[in-house]
Short mmCIF file of C-alpha atoms in Angstrom, two decimals:
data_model
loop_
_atom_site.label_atom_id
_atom_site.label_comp_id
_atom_site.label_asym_id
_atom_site.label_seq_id
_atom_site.Cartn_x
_atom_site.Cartn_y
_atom_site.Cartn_z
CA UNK A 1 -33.82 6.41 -55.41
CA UNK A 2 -30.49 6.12 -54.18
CA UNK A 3 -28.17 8.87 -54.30
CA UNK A 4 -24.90 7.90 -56.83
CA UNK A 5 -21.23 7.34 -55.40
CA UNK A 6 -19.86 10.72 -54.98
CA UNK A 7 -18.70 13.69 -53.51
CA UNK A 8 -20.16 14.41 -49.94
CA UNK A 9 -22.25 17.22 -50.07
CA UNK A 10 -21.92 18.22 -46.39
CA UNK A 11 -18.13 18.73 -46.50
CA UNK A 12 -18.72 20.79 -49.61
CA UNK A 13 -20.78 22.94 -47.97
CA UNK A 14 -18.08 23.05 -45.12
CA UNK A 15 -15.87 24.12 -47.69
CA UNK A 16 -17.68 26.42 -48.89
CA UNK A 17 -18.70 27.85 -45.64
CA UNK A 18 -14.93 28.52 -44.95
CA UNK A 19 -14.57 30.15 -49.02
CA UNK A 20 -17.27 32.44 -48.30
CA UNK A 21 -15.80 33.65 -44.68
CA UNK A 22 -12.12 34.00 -46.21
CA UNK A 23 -14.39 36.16 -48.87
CA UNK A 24 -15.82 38.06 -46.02
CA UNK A 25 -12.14 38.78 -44.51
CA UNK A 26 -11.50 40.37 -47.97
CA UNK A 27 -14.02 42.35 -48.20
CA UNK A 28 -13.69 43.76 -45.05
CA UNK A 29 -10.20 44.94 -46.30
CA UNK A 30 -11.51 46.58 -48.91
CA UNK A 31 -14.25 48.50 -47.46
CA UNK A 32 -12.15 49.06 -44.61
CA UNK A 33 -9.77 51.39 -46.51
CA UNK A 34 -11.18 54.54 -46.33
CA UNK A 35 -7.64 56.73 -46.81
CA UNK A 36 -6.71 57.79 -50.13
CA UNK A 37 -4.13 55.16 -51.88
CA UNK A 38 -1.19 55.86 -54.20
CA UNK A 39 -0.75 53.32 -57.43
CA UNK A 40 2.50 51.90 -57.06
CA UNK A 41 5.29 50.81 -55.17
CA UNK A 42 7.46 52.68 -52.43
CA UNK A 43 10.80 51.56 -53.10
CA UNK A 44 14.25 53.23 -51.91
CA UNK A 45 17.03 52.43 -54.07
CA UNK A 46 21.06 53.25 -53.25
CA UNK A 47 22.30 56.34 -55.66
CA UNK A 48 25.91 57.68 -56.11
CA UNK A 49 25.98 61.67 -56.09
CA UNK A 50 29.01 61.94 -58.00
CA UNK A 51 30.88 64.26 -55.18
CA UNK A 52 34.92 62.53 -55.81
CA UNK A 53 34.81 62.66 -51.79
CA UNK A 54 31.94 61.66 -51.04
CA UNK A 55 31.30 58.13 -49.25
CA UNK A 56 29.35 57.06 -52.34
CA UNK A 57 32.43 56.53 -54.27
CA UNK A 58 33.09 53.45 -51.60
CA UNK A 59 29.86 51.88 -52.10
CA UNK A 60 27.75 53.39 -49.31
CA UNK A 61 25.32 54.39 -51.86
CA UNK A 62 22.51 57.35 -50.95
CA UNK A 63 19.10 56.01 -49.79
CA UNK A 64 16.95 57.21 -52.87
CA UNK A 65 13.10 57.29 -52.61
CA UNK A 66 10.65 56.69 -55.68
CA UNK A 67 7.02 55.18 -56.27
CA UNK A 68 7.42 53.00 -58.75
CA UNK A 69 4.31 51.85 -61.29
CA UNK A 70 3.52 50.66 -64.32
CA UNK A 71 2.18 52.85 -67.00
CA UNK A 72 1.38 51.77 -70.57
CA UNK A 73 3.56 48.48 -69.95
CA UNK A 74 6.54 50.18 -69.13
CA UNK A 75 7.91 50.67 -65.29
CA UNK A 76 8.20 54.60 -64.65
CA UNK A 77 10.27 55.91 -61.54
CA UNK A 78 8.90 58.75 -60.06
CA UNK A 79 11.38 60.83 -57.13
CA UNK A 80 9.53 61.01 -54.10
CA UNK A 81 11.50 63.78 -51.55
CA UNK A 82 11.79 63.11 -47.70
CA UNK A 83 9.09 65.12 -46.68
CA UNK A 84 6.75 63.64 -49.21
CA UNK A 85 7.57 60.19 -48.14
CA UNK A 86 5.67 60.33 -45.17
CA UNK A 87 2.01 60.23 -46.89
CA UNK A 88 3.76 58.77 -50.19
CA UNK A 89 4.59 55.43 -48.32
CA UNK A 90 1.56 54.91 -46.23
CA UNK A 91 -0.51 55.64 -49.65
CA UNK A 92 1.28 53.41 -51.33
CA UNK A 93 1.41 50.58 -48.85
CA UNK A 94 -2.58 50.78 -49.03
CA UNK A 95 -2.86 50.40 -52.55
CA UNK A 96 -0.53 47.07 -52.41
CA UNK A 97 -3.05 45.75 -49.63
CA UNK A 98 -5.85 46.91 -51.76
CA UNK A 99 -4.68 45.03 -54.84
CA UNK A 100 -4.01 41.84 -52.70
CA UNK A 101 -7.33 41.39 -50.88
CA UNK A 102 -8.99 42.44 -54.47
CA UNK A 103 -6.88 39.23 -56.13
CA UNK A 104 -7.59 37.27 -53.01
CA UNK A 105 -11.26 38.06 -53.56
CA UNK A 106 -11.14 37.08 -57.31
CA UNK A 107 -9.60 33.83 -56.64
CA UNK A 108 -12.07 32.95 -53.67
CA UNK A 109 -15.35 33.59 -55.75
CA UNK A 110 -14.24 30.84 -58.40
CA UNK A 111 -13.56 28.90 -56.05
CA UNK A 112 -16.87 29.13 -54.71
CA UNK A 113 -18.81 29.02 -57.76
CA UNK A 114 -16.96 25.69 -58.60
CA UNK A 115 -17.69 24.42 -55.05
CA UNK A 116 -21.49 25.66 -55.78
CA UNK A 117 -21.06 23.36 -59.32
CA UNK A 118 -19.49 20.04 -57.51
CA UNK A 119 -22.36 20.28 -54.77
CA UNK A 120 -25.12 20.81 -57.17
CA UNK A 121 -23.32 17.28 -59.16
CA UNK A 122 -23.46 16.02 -55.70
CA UNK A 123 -26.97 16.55 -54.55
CA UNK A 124 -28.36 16.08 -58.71
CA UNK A 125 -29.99 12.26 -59.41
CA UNK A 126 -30.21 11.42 -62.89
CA UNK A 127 -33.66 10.62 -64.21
CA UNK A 128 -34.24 6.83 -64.30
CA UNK A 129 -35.61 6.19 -67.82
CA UNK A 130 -37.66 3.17 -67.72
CA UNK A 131 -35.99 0.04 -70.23
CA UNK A 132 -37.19 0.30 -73.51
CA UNK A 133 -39.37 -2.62 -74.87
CA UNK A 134 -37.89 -4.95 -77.49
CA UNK A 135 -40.46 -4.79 -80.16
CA UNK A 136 -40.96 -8.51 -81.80
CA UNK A 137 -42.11 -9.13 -85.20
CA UNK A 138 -45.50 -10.87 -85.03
CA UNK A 139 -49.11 -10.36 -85.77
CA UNK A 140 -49.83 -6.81 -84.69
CA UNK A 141 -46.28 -5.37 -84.80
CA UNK A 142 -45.63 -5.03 -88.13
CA UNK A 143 -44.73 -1.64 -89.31
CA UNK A 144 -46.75 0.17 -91.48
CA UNK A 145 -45.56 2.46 -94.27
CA UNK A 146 -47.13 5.73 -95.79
CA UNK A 147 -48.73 7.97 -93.82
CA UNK A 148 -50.45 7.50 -90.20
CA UNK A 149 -52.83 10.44 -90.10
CA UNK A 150 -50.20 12.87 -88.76
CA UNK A 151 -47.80 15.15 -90.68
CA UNK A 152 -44.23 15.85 -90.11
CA UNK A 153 -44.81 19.24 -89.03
CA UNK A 154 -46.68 18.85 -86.90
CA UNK A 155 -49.73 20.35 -88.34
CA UNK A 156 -52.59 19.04 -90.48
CA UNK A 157 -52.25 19.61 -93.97
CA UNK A 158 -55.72 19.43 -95.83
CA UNK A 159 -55.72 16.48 -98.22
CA UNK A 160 -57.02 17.62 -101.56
#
């Protein structure tokens, strides 16, 4: 039989050949972290002191540091101090890497499960039922009615 009009299943499997080594790049992120990781963001924000001479009061604002999360759907702040901000940062930075391969990985394993579905379309024949036979009226074919010896059920019920 001849295969229908479709997609081509080689370049699907190219395709998917490329998916799964983008996976693989992924993964590697993610076993690759070994450090600990700190949920949330670094972020350093300006602040004003409130000192009436200080160079705040101009708009030169304080560098402020916080890590900055989500908890129970609201955005908390929490002060991260200058010496902390050397492991806080890295940490953080980790998780935001983390999180990114992890989507990454998400979105490249539906993408190759619908690759997997379009190849298996690809490569699948549909059965070739043979052309039904026009039944003619005649000597022969003429339909009986009642029973023909066999049950609906499918098993024998004894005639009594």
């Amino acid at each position: 039989m001849a295969r229908p009009q479709g997609e081509d299943p080689a370049a699907l499997r190219q395709l998917m050949a490329r998916t799964e080594q983008a996976r693989t790049q992924q993964l590697r992120v993610l076993f690759g972290t070994r450090q600990r990781m700190m949920r949330g963001s670094f972020v350093v924000l300006g602040k004003k002191c409130g000192k009436a001479g200080c160079t705040c009061t101009r708009g030169e604002l304080h560098p402020t540091r916080y890590l900055s999360a989500s908890q129970d759907g609201r955005t908390r702040m929490v002060y991260v101090s200058a010496e902390q901000a050397a492991t806080v940062k890295p940490a953080a930075e980790r998780y935001q890497r983390f999180r990114r391969a992890r989507a990454q990985l998400v979105k490249l394993s539906t993408r190759t499960v619908a690759l997997a579905d379009r190849l298996q379309h690809a490569l699948t024949e549909p059965l070739a039922t043979p052309r039904a036979r026009r039944r003619t009226a005649g000597p022969g074919n003429e339909r009986r009615g009642g029973d023909s010896g066999r049950s609906r059920g499918g098993r024998s019920k004894p005639r009594g």
